[in-house]
Amino acid sequence: MRKFHLKTPIKDEDIADIRIGDIVYLDGIIVTCRDVAHRRVVEEKRKLPVDVKGKAILHAGPIVRQKEDGSYEMVAVGPTTSSRMEKFEEQFVKETGVKLIVGKGGMGPGTERACKNYKALHLVYPAGNAVYAATKVERIVDAQWKDLGMPETLWVNQVKDFGPLIVSIDTNGDNLFEKNKVEFNRRKEEKIEEISKQVSFIK
């Protein structure tokens, strides 16, 4: 397991040697971006009102508090299930030039192709740490598409040491979750065979 520290804007060469299972910490800009924002870009052909080229998006519906001076502060920002965005992600990456996609759980072949063809990474943030993640948000610098409500708004966050982020899909298109499934199934079959021998006398 290797550790990398990335800072936005991220170039192709910055992530070329990062592989599945590696750990990343992020400085710079990460934008919360969930289902509806993806749908607007991909299905409705709307331009994302935030420039995420070379930056990061986070599949999350955060809790945000507005302060007396009108500015916002992050209260909690836990990742949501990335697989919900799978049908949009390949086109979204192509359209926006985003380099890091952060969420929870694995993603599928469309995201694998996007990471390989457009040189991006999918990373997972440990679940259950939404309040801790918020402490890594130095400030919220912008908010767009607020008509979508708090969870779906594009919250533009300046972060420091945001992580640990575990690389689940790298720029080769290798997928940690899929590789683990193959290995787990292999082990399962071995155990089934072993147990079957021991209970073969049962009719």
PDB file of C-alpha atoms in Angstrom:
ATOM      1  CA  MET A   1       0.000   0.000   0.000  1.00  0.00           C
ATOM      2  CA  ARG A   2       1.452   3.334  -1.114  1.00  0.00           C
ATOM      3  CA  LYS A   3       0.395   6.846  -0.133  1.00  0.00           C
ATOM      4  CA  PHE A   4       0.102   9.826  -2.471  1.00  0.00           C
ATOM      5  CA  HIS A   5      -0.662  13.480  -1.815  1.00  0.00           C
ATOM      6  CA  LEU A   6      -2.435  15.214  -4.702  1.00  0.00           C
ATOM      7  CA  LYS A   7      -3.221  18.869  -5.209  1.00  0.00           C
ATOM      8  CA  THR A   8      -5.665  20.316  -7.710  1.00  0.00           C
ATOM      9  CA  PRO A   9      -5.421  21.021 -10.564  1.00  0.00           C
ATOM     10  CA  ILE A  10      -4.364  17.443 -11.308  1.00  0.00           C
ATOM     11  CA  LYS A  11      -2.577  16.502 -14.520  1.00  0.00           C
ATOM     12  CA  ASP A  12      -2.479  13.097 -16.201  1.00  0.00           C
ATOM     13  CA  GLU A  13       1.107  12.531 -15.126  1.00  0.00           C
ATOM     14  CA  ASP A  14       0.227  13.177 -11.470  1.00  0.00           C
ATOM     15  CA  ILE A  15      -1.909  10.033 -11.324  1.00  0.00           C
ATOM     16  CA  ALA A  16      -0.281   7.831 -13.987  1.00  0.00           C
ATOM     17  CA  ASP A  17       1.600   5.683 -11.464  1.00  0.00           C
ATOM     18  CA  ILE A  18      -1.188   5.393  -8.874  1.00  0.00           C
ATOM     19  CA  ARG A  19      -2.714   1.922  -8.701  1.00  0.00           C
ATOM     20  CA  ILE A  20      -5.735   0.253  -7.115  1.00  0.00           C
ATOM     21  CA  GLY A  21      -5.294  -0.174  -3.376  1.00  0.00           C
ATOM     22  CA  ASP A  22      -3.105   2.922  -3.042  1.00  0.00           C
ATOM     23  CA  ILE A  23      -4.079   5.683  -0.617  1.00  0.00           C
ATOM     24  CA  VAL A  24      -4.579   9.304  -1.674  1.00  0.00           C
ATOM     25  CA  TYR A  25      -4.907  12.520   0.324  1.00  0.00           C
ATOM     26  CA  LEU A  26      -6.210  15.600  -1.460  1.00  0.00           C
ATOM     27  CA  ASP A  27      -5.565  19.335  -1.203  1.00  0.00           C
ATOM     28  CA  GLY A  28      -7.530  21.783  -3.305  1.00  0.00           C
ATOM     29  CA  ILE A  29     -11.025  21.729  -4.760  1.00  0.00           C
ATOM     30  CA  ILE A  30     -13.597  18.959  -4.434  1.00  0.00           C
ATOM     31  CA  VAL A  31     -17.203  19.500  -5.532  1.00  0.00           C
ATOM     32  CA  THR A  32     -20.161  17.505  -4.207  1.00  0.00           C
ATOM     33  CA  CYS A  33     -21.987  16.087  -7.219  1.00  0.00           C
ATOM     34  CA  ARG A  34     -24.765  13.514  -7.076  1.00  0.00           C
ATOM     35  CA  ASP A  35     -27.494  11.959  -9.207  1.00  0.00           C
ATOM     36  CA  VAL A  36     -29.399  14.993 -10.429  1.00  0.00           C
ATOM     37  CA  ALA A  37     -26.294  16.979 -11.361  1.00  0.00           C
ATOM     38  CA  HIS A  38     -25.016  14.011 -13.371  1.00  0.00           C
ATOM     39  CA  ARG A  39     -28.391  13.685 -15.072  1.00  0.00           C
ATOM     40  CA  ARG A  40     -28.461  17.374 -15.982  1.00  0.00           C
ATOM     41  CA  VAL A  41     -25.051  17.132 -17.637  1.00  0.00           C
ATOM     42  CA  VAL A  42     -25.540  13.798 -19.416  1.00  0.00           C
ATOM     43  CA  GLU A  43     -29.259  13.630 -20.238  1.00  0.00           C
ATOM     44  CA  GLU A  44     -30.228  17.291 -20.377  1.00  0.00           C
ATOM     45  CA  LYS A  45     -26.947  18.387 -22.002  1.00  0.00           C
ATOM     46  CA  ARG A  46     -26.539  21.239 -19.529  1.00  0.00           C
ATOM     47  CA  LYS A  47     -23.105  22.671 -18.840  1.00  0.00           C
ATOM     48  CA  LEU A  48     -21.903  22.116 -15.294  1.00  0.00           C
ATOM     49  CA  PRO A  49     -21.803  25.587 -13.691  1.00  0.00           C
ATOM     50  CA  VAL A  50     -18.589  24.680 -11.856  1.00  0.00           C
ATOM     51  CA  ASP A  51     -15.325  24.015 -13.682  1.00  0.00           C
ATOM     52  CA  VAL A  52     -14.136  20.606 -12.429  1.00  0.00           C
ATOM     53  CA  LYS A  53     -11.485  20.036 -15.084  1.00  0.00           C
ATOM     54  CA  GLY A  54      -8.411  18.714 -13.300  1.00  0.00           C
ATOM     55  CA  LYS A  55     -10.311  18.694 -10.008  1.00  0.00           C
ATOM     56  CA  ALA A  56     -12.364  16.236  -7.919  1.00  0.00           C
ATOM     57  CA  ILE A  57     -16.033  15.469  -7.409  1.00  0.00           C
ATOM     58  CA  LEU A  58     -17.560  13.796  -4.367  1.00  0.00           C
ATOM     59  CA  HIS A  59     -20.649  11.601  -4.504  1.00  0.00           C
ATOM     60  CA  ALA A  60     -22.170  13.041  -1.329  1.00  0.00           C
ATOM     61  CA  GLY A  61     -25.240  14.811  -0.003  1.00  0.00           C
ATOM     62  CA  PRO A  62     -23.742  16.947   2.767  1.00  0.00           C
ATOM     63  CA  ILE A  63     -25.234  18.782   5.721  1.00  0.00           C
ATOM     64  CA  VAL A  64     -24.369  22.461   5.393  1.00  0.00           C
ATOM     65  CA  ARG A  65     -25.074  25.354   7.764  1.00  0.00           C
ATOM     66  CA  GLN A  66     -25.455  28.961   6.686  1.00  0.00           C
ATOM     67  CA  LYS A  67     -23.765  31.416   9.017  1.00  0.00           C
ATOM     68  CA  GLU A  68     -24.989  34.870  10.018  1.00  0.00           C
ATOM     69  CA  ASP A  69     -22.722  36.568   7.495  1.00  0.00           C
ATOM     70  CA  GLY A  70     -24.316  34.547   4.663  1.00  0.00           C
ATOM     71  CA  SER A  71     -21.378  32.213   4.146  1.00  0.00           C
ATOM     72  CA  TYR A  72     -21.663  28.443   4.521  1.00  0.00           C
ATOM     73  CA  GLU A  73     -19.854  25.884   6.625  1.00  0.00           C
ATOM     74  CA  MET A  74     -19.700  22.121   6.258  1.00  0.00           C
ATOM     75  CA  VAL A  75     -21.262  20.121   9.098  1.00  0.00           C
ATOM     76  CA  ALA A  76     -21.055  16.594   7.694  1.00  0.00           C
ATOM     77  CA  VAL A  77     -20.082  15.252   4.278  1.00  0.00           C
ATOM     78  CA  GLY A  78     -20.262  11.479   4.033  1.00  0.00           C
ATOM     79  CA  PRO A  79     -20.034   9.697   0.673  1.00  0.00           C
ATOM     80  CA  THR A  80     -23.117   8.188  -0.928  1.00  0.00           C
ATOM     81  CA  THR A  81     -23.273   5.018  -3.014  1.00  0.00           C
ATOM     82  CA  SER A  82     -21.288   5.580  -6.201  1.00  0.00           C
ATOM     83  CA  SER A  83     -23.034   2.855  -8.205  1.00  0.00           C
ATOM     84  CA  ARG A  84     -26.063   5.138  -8.571  1.00  0.00           C
ATOM     85  CA  MET A  85     -23.953   7.369 -10.825  1.00  0.00           C
ATOM     86  CA  GLU A  86     -22.522   4.496 -12.886  1.00  0.00           C
ATOM     87  CA  LYS A  87     -24.825   4.976 -15.899  1.00  0.00           C
ATOM     88  CA  PHE A  88     -23.759   8.630 -16.160  1.00  0.00           C
ATOM     89  CA  GLU A  89     -20.122   8.617 -15.112  1.00  0.00           C
ATOM     90  CA  GLU A  90     -18.365   7.743 -18.364  1.00  0.00           C
ATOM     91  CA  GLN A  91     -20.007  10.583 -20.274  1.00  0.00           C
ATOM     92  CA  PHE A  92     -19.703  12.919 -17.287  1.00  0.00           C
ATOM     93  CA  VAL A  93     -15.942  12.406 -17.108  1.00  0.00           C
ATOM     94  CA  LYS A  94     -15.640  12.936 -20.864  1.00  0.00           C
ATOM     95  CA  GLU A  95     -17.685  16.151 -20.751  1.00  0.00           C
ATOM     96  CA  THR A  96     -16.092  17.720 -17.658  1.00  0.00           C
ATOM     97  CA  GLY A  97     -12.474  16.569 -17.522  1.00  0.00           C
ATOM     98  CA  VAL A  98     -12.743  15.696 -13.828  1.00  0.00           C
ATOM     99  CA  LYS A  99      -9.734  13.711 -12.537  1.00  0.00           C
ATOM    100  CA  LEU A 100     -10.898  12.272  -9.205  1.00  0.00           C
ATOM    101  CA  ILE A 101     -14.279  10.690  -8.526  1.00  0.00           C
ATOM    102  CA  VAL A 102     -14.780  10.039  -4.814  1.00  0.00           C
ATOM    103  CA  GLY A 103     -17.612   8.034  -3.343  1.00  0.00           C
ATOM    104  CA  LYS A 104     -18.641   4.872  -1.521  1.00  0.00           C
ATOM    105  CA  GLY A 105     -18.507   1.328  -2.887  1.00  0.00           C
ATOM    106  CA  GLY A 106     -17.493   0.153  -6.315  1.00  0.00           C
ATOM    107  CA  MET A 107     -18.364   1.250  -9.824  1.00  0.00           C
ATOM    108  CA  GLY A 108     -18.669  -0.674 -13.071  1.00  0.00           C
ATOM    109  CA  PRO A 109     -17.396  -0.962 -16.638  1.00  0.00           C
ATOM    110  CA  GLY A 110     -18.446   2.520 -17.747  1.00  0.00           C
ATOM    111  CA  THR A 111     -16.351   4.142 -15.042  1.00  0.00           C
ATOM    112  CA  GLU A 112     -13.505   1.721 -15.781  1.00  0.00           C
ATOM    113  CA  ARG A 113     -13.511   2.909 -19.400  1.00  0.00           C
ATOM    114  CA  ALA A 114     -13.687   6.551 -18.333  1.00  0.00           C
ATOM    115  CA  CYS A 115     -10.730   6.196 -15.976  1.00  0.00           C
ATOM    116  CA  LYS A 116      -8.684   4.439 -18.652  1.00  0.00           C
ATOM    117  CA  ASN A 117      -9.612   6.597 -21.650  1.00  0.00           C
ATOM    118  CA  TYR A 118      -9.673   9.996 -19.945  1.00  0.00           C
ATOM    119  CA  LYS A 119      -7.082   9.323 -17.209  1.00  0.00           C
ATOM    120  CA  ALA A 120      -9.050   9.611 -14.008  1.00  0.00           C
ATOM    121  CA  LEU A 121      -9.329   7.731 -10.711  1.00  0.00           C
ATOM    122  CA  HIS A 122     -12.270   6.464  -8.721  1.00  0.00           C
ATOM    123  CA  LEU A 123     -11.612   6.455  -4.995  1.00  0.00           C
ATOM    124  CA  VAL A 124     -13.617   5.419  -1.952  1.00  0.00           C
ATOM    125  CA  TYR A 125     -13.845   7.335   1.304  1.00  0.00           C
ATOM    126  CA  PRO A 126     -14.375   5.219   4.445  1.00  0.00           C
ATOM    127  CA  ALA A 127     -18.072   5.182   5.354  1.00  0.00           C
ATOM    128  CA  GLY A 128     -19.238   6.459   8.730  1.00  0.00           C
ATOM    129  CA  ASN A 129     -16.811   9.382   8.876  1.00  0.00           C
ATOM    130  CA  ALA A 130     -18.970  12.248   7.592  1.00  0.00           C
ATOM    131  CA  VAL A 131     -18.252  14.570  10.532  1.00  0.00           C
ATOM    132  CA  TYR A 132     -14.516  13.883  10.366  1.00  0.00           C
ATOM    133  CA  ALA A 133     -14.539  14.541   6.613  1.00  0.00           C
ATOM    134  CA  ALA A 134     -16.136  17.942   7.268  1.00  0.00           C
ATOM    135  CA  THR A 135     -13.150  18.941   9.421  1.00  0.00           C
ATOM    136  CA  LYS A 136     -10.995  18.678   6.289  1.00  0.00           C
ATOM    137  CA  VAL A 137     -13.115  21.308   4.506  1.00  0.00           C
ATOM    138  CA  GLU A 138     -11.319  24.600   5.064  1.00  0.00           C
ATOM    139  CA  ARG A 139     -14.129  26.591   3.499  1.00  0.00           C
ATOM    140  CA  ILE A 140     -17.021  26.393   1.062  1.00  0.00           C
ATOM    141  CA  VAL A 141     -16.063  28.710  -1.770  1.00  0.00           C
ATOM    142  CA  ASP A 142     -19.199  28.460  -3.917  1.00  0.00           C
ATOM    143  CA  ALA A 143     -22.598  26.802  -4.253  1.00  0.00           C
ATOM    144  CA  GLN A 144     -24.374  26.200  -7.566  1.00  0.00           C
ATOM    145  CA  TRP A 145     -27.719  24.662  -8.569  1.00  0.00           C
ATOM    146  CA  LYS A 146     -29.115  25.441  -5.122  1.00  0.00           C
ATOM    147  CA  ASP A 147     -32.579  24.909  -6.599  1.00  0.00           C
ATOM    148  CA  LEU A 148     -31.889  21.178  -6.203  1.00  0.00           C
ATOM    149  CA  GLY A 149     -31.869  21.392  -2.409  1.00  0.00           C
ATOM    150  CA  MET A 150     -29.054  20.888   0.054  1.00  0.00           C
ATOM    151  CA  PRO A 151     -28.095  17.271  -0.789  1.00  0.00           C
ATOM    152  CA  GLU A 152     -27.918  17.824  -4.555  1.00  0.00           C
ATOM    153  CA  THR A 153     -26.403  21.313  -4.616  1.00  0.00           C
ATOM    154  CA  LEU A 154     -22.922  21.593  -6.090  1.00  0.00           C
ATOM    155  CA  TRP A 155     -20.944  22.603  -2.996  1.00  0.00           C
ATOM    156  CA  VAL A 156     -17.462  23.737  -4.003  1.00  0.00           C
ATOM    157  CA  ASN A 157     -15.073  22.935  -1.168  1.00  0.00           C
ATOM    158  CA  GLN A 158     -11.495  23.946  -0.463  1.00  0.00           C
ATOM    159  CA  VAL A 159     -10.018  20.944   1.364  1.00  0.00           C
ATOM    160  CA  LYS A 160      -6.757  20.083   3.094  1.00  0.00           C
ATOM    161  CA  ASP A 161      -5.544  16.492   3.655  1.00  0.00           C
ATOM    162  CA  PHE A 162      -8.924  15.132   2.567  1.00  0.00           C
ATOM    163  CA  GLY A 163      -8.691  11.376   3.001  1.00  0.00           C
ATOM    164  CA  PRO A 164      -7.764   8.639   3.307  1.00  0.00           C
ATOM    165  CA  LEU A 165      -9.099   7.850  -0.156  1.00  0.00           C
ATOM    166  CA  ILE A 166      -8.622   4.282  -1.371  1.00  0.00           C
ATOM    167  CA  VAL A 167      -8.092   3.918  -5.117  1.00  0.00           C
ATOM    168  CA  SER A 168     -10.711   1.515  -6.470  1.00  0.00           C
ATOM    169  CA  ILE A 169     -10.276   2.173 -10.226  1.00  0.00           C
ATOM    170  CA  ASP A 170      -6.976   3.396 -11.662  1.00  0.00           C
ATOM    171  CA  THR A 171      -5.919   4.888 -14.998  1.00  0.00           C
ATOM    172  CA  ASN A 172      -5.402   1.392 -16.427  1.00  0.00           C
ATOM    173  CA  GLY A 173      -9.082   0.680 -15.800  1.00  0.00           C
ATOM    174  CA  ASP A 174      -8.251  -1.917 -13.152  1.00  0.00           C
ATOM    175  CA  ASN A 175     -11.041  -2.307 -10.612  1.00  0.00           C
ATOM    176  CA  LEU A 176     -10.221  -3.224  -7.004  1.00  0.00           C
ATOM    177  CA  PHE A 177     -13.773  -4.334  -6.185  1.00  0.00           C
ATOM    178  CA  GLU A 178     -13.988  -6.622  -9.213  1.00  0.00           C
ATOM    179  CA  LYS A 179     -10.570  -8.145  -8.548  1.00  0.00           C
ATOM    180  CA  ASN A 180     -11.592  -8.768  -4.943  1.00  0.00           C
ATOM    181  CA  LYS A 181     -14.795 -10.500  -6.090  1.00  0.00           C
ATOM    182  CA  VAL A 182     -12.773 -12.915  -8.208  1.00  0.00           C
ATOM    183  CA  GLU A 183     -10.435 -13.703  -5.321  1.00  0.00           C
ATOM    184  CA  PHE A 184     -13.260 -14.034  -2.778  1.00  0.00           C
ATOM    185  CA  ASN A 185     -15.175 -16.385  -5.085  1.00  0.00           C
ATOM    186  CA  ARG A 186     -12.048 -18.490  -5.574  1.00  0.00           C
ATOM    187  CA  ARG A 187     -11.602 -18.813  -1.824  1.00  0.00           C
ATOM    188  CA  LYS A 188     -15.293 -19.584  -1.393  1.00  0.00           C
ATOM    189  CA  GLU A 189     -15.170 -22.412  -3.906  1.00  0.00           C
ATOM    190  CA  GLU A 190     -12.131 -23.886  -2.169  1.00  0.00           C
ATOM    191  CA  LYS A 191     -13.944 -23.868   1.163  1.00  0.00           C
ATOM    192  CA  ILE A 192     -17.119 -25.321  -0.317  1.00  0.00           C
ATOM    193  CA  GLU A 193     -15.098 -28.193  -1.767  1.00  0.00           C
ATOM    194  CA  GLU A 194     -13.324 -28.741   1.546  1.00  0.00           C
ATOM    195  CA  ILE A 195     -16.542 -28.723   3.560  1.00  0.00           C
ATOM    196  CA  SER A 196     -18.329 -30.956   1.054  1.00  0.00           C
ATOM    197  CA  LYS A 197     -15.683 -33.633   1.549  1.00  0.00           C
ATOM    198  CA  GLN A 198     -16.142 -33.490   5.301  1.00  0.00           C
ATOM    199  CA  VAL A 199     -19.934 -33.819   5.157  1.00  0.00           C
ATOM    200  CA  SER A 200     -20.174 -36.195   2.230  1.00  0.00           C
ATOM    201  CA  PHE A 201     -21.706 -38.823   4.489  1.00  0.00           C
ATOM    202  CA  ILE A 202     -24.820 -36.665   4.987  1.00  0.00           C
ATOM    203  CA  LYS A 203     -27.698 -37.733   2.744  1.00  0.00           C
TER     204      LYS A 203
END
